[in-house]
mmCIF file of N, CA and C in Angstrom:
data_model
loop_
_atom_site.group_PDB
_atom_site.id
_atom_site.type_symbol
_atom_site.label_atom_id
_atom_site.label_comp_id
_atom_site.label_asym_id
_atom_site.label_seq_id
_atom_site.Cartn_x
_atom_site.Cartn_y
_atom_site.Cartn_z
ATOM 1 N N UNK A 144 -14.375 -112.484 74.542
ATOM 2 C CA UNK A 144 -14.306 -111.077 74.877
ATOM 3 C C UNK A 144 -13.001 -110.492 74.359
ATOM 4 N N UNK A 145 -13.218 -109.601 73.780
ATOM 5 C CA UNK A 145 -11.723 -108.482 73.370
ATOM 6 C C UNK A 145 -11.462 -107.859 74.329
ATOM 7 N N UNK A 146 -10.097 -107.352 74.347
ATOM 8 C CA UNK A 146 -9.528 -106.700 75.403
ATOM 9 C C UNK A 146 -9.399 -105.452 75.556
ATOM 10 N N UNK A 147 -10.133 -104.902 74.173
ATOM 11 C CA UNK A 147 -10.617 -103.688 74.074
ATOM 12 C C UNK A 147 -11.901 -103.366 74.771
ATOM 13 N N UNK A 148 -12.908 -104.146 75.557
ATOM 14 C CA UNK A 148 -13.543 -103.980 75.959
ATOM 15 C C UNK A 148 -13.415 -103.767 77.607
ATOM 16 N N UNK A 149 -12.177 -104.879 77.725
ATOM 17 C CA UNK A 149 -11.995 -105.131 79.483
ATOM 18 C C UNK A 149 -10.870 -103.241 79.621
ATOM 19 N N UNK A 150 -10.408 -102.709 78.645
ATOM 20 C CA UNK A 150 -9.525 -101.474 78.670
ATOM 21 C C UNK A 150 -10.759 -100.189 79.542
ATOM 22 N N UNK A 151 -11.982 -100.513 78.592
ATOM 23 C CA UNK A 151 -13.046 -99.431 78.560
ATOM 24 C C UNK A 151 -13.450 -99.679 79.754
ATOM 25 N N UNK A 152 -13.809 -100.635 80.105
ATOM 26 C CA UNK A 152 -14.518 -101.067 81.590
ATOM 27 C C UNK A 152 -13.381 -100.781 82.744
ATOM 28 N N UNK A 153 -12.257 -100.384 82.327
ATOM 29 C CA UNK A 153 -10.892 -100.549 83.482
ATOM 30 C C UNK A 153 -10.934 -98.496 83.707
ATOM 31 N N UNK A 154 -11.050 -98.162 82.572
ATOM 32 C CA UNK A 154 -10.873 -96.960 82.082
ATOM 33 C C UNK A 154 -12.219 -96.399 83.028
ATOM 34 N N UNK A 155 -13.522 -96.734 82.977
ATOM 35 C CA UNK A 155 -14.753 -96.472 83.229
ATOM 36 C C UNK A 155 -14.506 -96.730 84.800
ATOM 37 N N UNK A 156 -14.438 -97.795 85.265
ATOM 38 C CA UNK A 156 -14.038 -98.050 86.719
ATOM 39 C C UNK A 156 -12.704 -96.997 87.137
ATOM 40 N N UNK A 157 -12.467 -96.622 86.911
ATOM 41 C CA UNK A 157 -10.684 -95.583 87.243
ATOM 42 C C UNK A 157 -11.646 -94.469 87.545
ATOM 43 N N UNK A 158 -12.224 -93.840 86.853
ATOM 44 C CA UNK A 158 -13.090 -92.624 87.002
ATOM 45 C C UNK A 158 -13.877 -92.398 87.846
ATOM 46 N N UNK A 159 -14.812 -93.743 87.950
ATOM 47 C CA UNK A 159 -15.729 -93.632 88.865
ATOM 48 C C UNK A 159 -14.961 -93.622 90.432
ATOM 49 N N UNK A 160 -13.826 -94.338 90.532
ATOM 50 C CA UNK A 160 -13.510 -94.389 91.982
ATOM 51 C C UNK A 160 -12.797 -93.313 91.946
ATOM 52 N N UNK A 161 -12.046 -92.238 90.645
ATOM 53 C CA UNK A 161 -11.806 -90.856 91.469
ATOM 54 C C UNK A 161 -12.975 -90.457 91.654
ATOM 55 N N UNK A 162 -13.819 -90.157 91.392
ATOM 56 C CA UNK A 162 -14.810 -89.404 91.233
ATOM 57 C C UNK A 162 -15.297 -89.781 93.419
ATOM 58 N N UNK A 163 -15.316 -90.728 93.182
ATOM 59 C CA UNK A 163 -15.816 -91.305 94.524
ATOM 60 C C UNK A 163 -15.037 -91.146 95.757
ATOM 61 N N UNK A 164 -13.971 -91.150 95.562
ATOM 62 C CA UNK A 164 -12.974 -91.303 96.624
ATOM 63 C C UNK A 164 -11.926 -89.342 96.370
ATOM 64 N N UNK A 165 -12.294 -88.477 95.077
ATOM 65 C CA UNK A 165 -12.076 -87.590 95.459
ATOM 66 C C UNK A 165 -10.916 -87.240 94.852
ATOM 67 N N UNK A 166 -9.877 -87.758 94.087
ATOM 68 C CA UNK A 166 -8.943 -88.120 93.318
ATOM 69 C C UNK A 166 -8.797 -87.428 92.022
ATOM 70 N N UNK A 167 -7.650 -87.233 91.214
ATOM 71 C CA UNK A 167 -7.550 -86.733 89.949
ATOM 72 C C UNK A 167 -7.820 -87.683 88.881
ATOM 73 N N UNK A 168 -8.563 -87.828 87.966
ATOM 74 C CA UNK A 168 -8.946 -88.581 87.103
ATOM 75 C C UNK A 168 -7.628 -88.534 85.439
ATOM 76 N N UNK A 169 -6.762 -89.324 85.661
ATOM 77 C CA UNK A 169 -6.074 -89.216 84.899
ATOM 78 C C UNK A 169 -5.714 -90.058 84.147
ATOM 79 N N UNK A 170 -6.294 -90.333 82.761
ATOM 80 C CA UNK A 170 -6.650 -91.667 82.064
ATOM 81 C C UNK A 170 -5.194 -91.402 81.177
ATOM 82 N N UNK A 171 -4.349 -90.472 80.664
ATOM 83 C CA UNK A 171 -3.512 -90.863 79.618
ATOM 84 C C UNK A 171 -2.422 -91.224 80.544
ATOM 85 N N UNK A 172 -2.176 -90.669 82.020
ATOM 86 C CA UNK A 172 -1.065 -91.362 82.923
ATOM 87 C C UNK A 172 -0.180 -90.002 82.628
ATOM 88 N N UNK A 173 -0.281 -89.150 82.743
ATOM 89 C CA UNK A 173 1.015 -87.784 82.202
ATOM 90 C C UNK A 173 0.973 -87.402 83.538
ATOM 91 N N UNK A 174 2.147 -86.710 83.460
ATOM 92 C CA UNK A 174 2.699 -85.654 85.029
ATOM 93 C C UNK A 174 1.717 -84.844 85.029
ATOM 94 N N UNK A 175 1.138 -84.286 86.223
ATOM 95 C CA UNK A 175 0.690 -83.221 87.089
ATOM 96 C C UNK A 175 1.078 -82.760 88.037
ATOM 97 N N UNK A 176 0.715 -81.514 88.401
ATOM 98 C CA UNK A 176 1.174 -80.876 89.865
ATOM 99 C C UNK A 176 0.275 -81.572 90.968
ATOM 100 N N UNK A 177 -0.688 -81.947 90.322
ATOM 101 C CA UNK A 177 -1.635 -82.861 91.798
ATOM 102 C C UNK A 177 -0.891 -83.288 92.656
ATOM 103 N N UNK A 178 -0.035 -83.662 92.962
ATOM 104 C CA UNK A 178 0.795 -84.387 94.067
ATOM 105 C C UNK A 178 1.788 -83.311 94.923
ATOM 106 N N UNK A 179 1.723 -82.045 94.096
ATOM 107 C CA UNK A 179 2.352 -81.086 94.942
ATOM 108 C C UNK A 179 1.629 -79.729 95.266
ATOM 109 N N UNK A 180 0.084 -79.644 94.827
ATOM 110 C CA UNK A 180 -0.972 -79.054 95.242
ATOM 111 C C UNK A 180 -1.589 -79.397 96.337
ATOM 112 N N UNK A 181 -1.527 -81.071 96.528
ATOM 113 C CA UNK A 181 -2.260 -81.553 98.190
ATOM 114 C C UNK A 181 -1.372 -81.667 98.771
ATOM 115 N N UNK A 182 -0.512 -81.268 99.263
ATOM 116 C CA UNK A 182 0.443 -81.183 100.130
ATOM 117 C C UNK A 182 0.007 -80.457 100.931
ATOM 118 N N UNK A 183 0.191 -80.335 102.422
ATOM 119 C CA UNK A 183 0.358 -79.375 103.208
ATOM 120 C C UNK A 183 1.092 -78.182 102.986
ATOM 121 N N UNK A 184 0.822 -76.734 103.364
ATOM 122 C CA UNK A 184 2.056 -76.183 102.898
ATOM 123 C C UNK A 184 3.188 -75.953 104.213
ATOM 124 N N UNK A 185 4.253 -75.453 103.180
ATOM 125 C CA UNK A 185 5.445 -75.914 104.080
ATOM 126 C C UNK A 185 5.163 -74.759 105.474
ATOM 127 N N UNK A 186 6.320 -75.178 105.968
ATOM 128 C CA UNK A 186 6.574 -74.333 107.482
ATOM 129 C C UNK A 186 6.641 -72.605 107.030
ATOM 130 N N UNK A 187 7.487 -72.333 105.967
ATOM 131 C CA UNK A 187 7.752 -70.744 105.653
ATOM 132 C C UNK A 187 6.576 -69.970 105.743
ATOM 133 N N UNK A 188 5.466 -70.282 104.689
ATOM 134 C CA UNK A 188 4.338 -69.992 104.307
ATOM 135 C C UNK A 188 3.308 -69.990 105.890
ATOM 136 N N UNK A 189 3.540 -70.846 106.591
ATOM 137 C CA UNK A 189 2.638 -70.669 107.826
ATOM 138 C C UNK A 189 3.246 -69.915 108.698
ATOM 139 N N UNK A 190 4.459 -69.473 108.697
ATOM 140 C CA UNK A 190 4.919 -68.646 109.437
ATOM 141 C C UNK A 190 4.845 -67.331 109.296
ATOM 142 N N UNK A 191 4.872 -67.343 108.318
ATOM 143 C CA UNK A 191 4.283 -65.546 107.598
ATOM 144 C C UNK A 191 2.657 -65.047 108.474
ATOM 145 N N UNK A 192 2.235 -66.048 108.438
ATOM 146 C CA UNK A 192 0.600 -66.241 108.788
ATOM 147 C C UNK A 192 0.706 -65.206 110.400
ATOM 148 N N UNK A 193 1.420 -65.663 111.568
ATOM 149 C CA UNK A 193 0.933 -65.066 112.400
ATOM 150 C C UNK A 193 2.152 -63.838 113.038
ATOM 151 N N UNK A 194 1.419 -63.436 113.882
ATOM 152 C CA UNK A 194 2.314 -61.900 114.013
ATOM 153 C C UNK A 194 3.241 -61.878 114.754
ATOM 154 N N UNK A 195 4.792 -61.397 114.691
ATOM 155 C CA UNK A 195 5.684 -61.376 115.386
ATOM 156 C C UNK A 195 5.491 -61.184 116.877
ATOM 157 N N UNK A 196 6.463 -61.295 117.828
ATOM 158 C CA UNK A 196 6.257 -61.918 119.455
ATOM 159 C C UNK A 196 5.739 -60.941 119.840
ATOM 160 N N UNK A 197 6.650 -59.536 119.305
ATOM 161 C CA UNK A 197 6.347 -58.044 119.899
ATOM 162 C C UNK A 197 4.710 -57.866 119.668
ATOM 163 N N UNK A 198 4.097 -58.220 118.802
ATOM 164 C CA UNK A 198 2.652 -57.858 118.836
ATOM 165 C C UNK A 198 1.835 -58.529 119.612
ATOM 166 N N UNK A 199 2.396 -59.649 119.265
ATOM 167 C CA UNK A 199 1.367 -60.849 120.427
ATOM 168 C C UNK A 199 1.485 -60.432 121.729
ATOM 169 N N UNK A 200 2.955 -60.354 122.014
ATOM 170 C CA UNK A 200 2.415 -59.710 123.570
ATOM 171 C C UNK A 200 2.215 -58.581 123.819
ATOM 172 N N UNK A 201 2.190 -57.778 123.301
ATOM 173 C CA UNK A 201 1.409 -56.304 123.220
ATOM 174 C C UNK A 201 -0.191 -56.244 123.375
ATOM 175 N N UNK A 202 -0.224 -57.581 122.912
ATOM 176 C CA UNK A 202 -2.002 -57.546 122.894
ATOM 177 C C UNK A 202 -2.903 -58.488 123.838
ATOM 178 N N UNK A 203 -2.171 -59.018 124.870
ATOM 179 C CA UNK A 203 -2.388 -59.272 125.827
ATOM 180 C C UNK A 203 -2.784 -58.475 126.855
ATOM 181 N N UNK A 204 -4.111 -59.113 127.504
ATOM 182 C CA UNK A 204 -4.307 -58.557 128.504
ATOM 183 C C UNK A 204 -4.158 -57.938 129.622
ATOM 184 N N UNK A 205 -2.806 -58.213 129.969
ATOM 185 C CA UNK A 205 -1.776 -57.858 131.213
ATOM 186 C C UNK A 205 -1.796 -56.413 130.762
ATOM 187 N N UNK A 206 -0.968 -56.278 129.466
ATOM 188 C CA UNK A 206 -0.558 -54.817 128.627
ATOM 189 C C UNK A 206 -2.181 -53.598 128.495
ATOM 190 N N UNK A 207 -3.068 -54.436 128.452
ATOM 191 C CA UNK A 207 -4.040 -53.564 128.279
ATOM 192 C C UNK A 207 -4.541 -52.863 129.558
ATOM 193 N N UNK A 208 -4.420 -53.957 130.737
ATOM 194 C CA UNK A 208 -4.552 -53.666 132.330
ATOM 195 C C UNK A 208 -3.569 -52.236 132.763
ATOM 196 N N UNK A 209 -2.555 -52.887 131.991
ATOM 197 C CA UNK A 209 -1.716 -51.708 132.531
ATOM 198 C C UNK A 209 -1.709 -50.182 132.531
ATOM 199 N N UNK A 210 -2.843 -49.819 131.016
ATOM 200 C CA UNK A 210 -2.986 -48.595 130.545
ATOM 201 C C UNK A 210 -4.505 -47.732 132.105
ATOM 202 N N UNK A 211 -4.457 -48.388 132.345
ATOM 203 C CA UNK A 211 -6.038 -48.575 133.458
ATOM 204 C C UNK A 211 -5.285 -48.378 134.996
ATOM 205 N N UNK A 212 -4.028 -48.291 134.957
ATOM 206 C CA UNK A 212 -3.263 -48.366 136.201
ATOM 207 C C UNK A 212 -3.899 -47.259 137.397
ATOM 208 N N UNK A 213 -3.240 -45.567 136.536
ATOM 209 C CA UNK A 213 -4.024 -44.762 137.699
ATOM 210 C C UNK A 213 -5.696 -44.396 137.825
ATOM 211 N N UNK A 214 -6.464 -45.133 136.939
ATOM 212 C CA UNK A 214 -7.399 -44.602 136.987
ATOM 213 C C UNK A 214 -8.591 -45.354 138.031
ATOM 214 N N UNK A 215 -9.545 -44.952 138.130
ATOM 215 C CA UNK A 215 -10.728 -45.919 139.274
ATOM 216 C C UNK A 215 -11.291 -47.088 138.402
ATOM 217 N N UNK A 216 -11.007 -46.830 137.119
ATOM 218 C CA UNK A 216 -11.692 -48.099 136.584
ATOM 219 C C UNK A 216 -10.861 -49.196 136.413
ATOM 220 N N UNK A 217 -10.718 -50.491 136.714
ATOM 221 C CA UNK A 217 -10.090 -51.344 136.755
ATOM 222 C C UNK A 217 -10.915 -52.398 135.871
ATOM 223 N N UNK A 218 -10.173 -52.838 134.936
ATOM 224 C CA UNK A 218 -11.014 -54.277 133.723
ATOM 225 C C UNK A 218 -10.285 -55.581 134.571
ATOM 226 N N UNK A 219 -11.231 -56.625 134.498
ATOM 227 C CA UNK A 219 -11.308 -57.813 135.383
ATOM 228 C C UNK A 219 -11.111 -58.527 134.271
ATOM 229 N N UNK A 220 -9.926 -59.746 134.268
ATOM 230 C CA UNK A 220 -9.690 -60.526 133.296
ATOM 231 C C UNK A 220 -10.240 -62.006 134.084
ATOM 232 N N UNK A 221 -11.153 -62.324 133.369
ATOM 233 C CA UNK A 221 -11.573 -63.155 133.918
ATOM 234 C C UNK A 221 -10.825 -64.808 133.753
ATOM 235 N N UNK A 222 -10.545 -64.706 132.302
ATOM 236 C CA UNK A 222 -9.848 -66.029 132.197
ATOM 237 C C UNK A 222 -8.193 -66.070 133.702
ATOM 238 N N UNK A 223 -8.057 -65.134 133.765
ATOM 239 C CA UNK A 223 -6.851 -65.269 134.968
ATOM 240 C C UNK A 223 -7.592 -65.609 135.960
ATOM 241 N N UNK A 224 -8.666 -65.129 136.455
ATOM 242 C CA UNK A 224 -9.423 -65.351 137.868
ATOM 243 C C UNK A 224 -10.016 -66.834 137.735
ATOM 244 N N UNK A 225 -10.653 -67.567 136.174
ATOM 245 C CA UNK A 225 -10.798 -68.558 136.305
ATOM 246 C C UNK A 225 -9.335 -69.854 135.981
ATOM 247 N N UNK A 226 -8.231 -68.865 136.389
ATOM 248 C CA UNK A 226 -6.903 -69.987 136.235
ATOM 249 C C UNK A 226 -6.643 -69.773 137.498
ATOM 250 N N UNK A 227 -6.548 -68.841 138.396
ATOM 251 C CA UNK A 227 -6.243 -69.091 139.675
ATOM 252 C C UNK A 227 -6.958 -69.956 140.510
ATOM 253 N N UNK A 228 -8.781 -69.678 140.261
ATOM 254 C CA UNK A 228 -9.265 -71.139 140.742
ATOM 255 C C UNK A 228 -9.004 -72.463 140.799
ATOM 256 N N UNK A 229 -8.267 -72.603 139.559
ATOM 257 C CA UNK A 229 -8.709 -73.560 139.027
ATOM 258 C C UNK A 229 -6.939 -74.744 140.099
ATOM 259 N N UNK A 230 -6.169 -73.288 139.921
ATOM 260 C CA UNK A 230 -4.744 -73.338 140.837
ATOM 261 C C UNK A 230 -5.285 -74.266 142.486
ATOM 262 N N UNK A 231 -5.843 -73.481 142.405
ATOM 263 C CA UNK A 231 -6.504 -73.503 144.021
ATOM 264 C C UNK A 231 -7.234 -74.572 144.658
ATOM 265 N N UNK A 232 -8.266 -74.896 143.379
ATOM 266 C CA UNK A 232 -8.820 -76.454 144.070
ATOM 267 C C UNK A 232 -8.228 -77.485 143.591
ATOM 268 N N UNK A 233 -6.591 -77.623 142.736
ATOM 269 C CA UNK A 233 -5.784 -78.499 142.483
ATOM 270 C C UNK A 233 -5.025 -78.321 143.604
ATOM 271 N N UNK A 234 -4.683 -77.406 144.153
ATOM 272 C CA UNK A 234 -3.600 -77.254 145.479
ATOM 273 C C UNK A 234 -4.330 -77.647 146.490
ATOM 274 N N UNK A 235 -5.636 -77.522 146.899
ATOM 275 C CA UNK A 235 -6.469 -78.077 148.041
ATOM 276 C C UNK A 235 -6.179 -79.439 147.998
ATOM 277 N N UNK A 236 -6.547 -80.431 146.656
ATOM 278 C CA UNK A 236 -6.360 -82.045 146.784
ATOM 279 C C UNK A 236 -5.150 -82.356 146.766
ATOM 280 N N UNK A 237 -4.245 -81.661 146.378
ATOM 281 C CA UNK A 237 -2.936 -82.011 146.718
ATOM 282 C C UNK A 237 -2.301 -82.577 145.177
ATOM 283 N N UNK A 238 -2.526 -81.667 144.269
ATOM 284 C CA UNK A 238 -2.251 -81.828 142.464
ATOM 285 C C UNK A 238 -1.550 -80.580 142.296
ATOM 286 N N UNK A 239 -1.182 -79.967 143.221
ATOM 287 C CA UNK A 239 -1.014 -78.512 142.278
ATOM 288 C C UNK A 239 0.615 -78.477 142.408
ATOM 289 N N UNK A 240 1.570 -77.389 141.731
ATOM 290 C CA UNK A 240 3.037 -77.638 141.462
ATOM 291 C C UNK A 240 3.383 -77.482 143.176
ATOM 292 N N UNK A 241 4.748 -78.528 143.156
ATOM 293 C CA UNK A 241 5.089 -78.115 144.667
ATOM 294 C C UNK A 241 5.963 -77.031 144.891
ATOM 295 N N UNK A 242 5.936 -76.822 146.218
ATOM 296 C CA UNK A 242 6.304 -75.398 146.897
ATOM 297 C C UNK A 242 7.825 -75.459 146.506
ATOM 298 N N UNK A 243 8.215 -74.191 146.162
ATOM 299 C CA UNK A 243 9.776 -73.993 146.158
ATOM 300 C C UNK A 243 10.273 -74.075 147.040
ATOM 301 N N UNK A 244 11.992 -74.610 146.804
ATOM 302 C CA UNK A 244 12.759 -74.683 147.775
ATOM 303 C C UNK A 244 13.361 -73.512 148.772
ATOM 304 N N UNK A 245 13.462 -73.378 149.971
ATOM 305 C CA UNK A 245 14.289 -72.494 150.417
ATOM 306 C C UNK A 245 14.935 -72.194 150.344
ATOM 307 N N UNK A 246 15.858 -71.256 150.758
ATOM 308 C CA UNK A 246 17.642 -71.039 150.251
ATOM 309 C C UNK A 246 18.401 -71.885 151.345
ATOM 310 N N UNK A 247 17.761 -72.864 152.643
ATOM 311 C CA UNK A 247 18.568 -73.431 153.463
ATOM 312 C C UNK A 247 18.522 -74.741 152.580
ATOM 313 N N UNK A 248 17.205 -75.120 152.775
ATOM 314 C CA UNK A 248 17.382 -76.543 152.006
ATOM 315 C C UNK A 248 18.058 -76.715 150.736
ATOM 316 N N UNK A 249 18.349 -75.398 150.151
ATOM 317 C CA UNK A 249 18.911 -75.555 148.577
ATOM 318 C C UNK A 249 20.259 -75.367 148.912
ATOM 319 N N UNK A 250 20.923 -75.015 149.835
ATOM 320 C CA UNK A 250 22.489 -74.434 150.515
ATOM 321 C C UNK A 250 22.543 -76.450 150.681
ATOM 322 N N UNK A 251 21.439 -76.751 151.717
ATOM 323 C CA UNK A 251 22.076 -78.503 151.772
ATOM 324 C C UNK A 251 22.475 -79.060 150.774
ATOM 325 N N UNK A 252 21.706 -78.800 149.864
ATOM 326 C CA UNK A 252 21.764 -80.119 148.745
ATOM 327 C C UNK A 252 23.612 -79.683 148.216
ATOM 328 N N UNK A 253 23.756 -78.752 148.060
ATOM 329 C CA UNK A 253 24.915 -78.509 147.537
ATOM 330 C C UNK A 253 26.139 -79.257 147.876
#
């Protein structure tokens, strides 16, 4: 066997497992950006992505309740009503955060 043959079969096998596994098929071996295209991108670039604090909490539900203050119609946030439950039958079994300190017992510790 020539070793020009075992090259072609090495060459032929290289391809098929990018091809398979998803990979850049790169038979002469030269630089590419491939290795800095699959990267994650950095932190800067994802930070641009979402909206400064002032908006986020502007757009919370609390803020929207508030515009509803004097009027008869009142909007029911339900995800709060299903977190206070949820407060409630953890505090029944005895899971839920414990009670704050007093100002006597906190004067002792001092």
């Amino acid at each position: 066997m020539s070793s020009g043959g075992l090259a072609a079969k090495r060459l032929l096998i290289s391809k098929i497992s990018s091809n398979i596994f998803n990979q850049g098929y790169n038979p002469s071996n030269t630089r590419s950006g491939r290795k800095i295209l699959n990267k994650k991108p950095s932190s800067i670039s994802i930070g641009s992505y979402y909206p400064p604090d002032e908006l986020y909490e502007s757009s919370k539900f609390k803020h929207f309740r508030d515009k509803f203050k004097d009027m008869k119609f009142q909007p029911v946030d339900f995800e709060e009503i299903d977190r206070l439950q949820k407060v409630d039958a953890l505090r029944r079994r005895g899971k839920g955060a414990p009670k704050k300190e007093t100002e006597k017992r906190h004067g002792k510790k001092k």
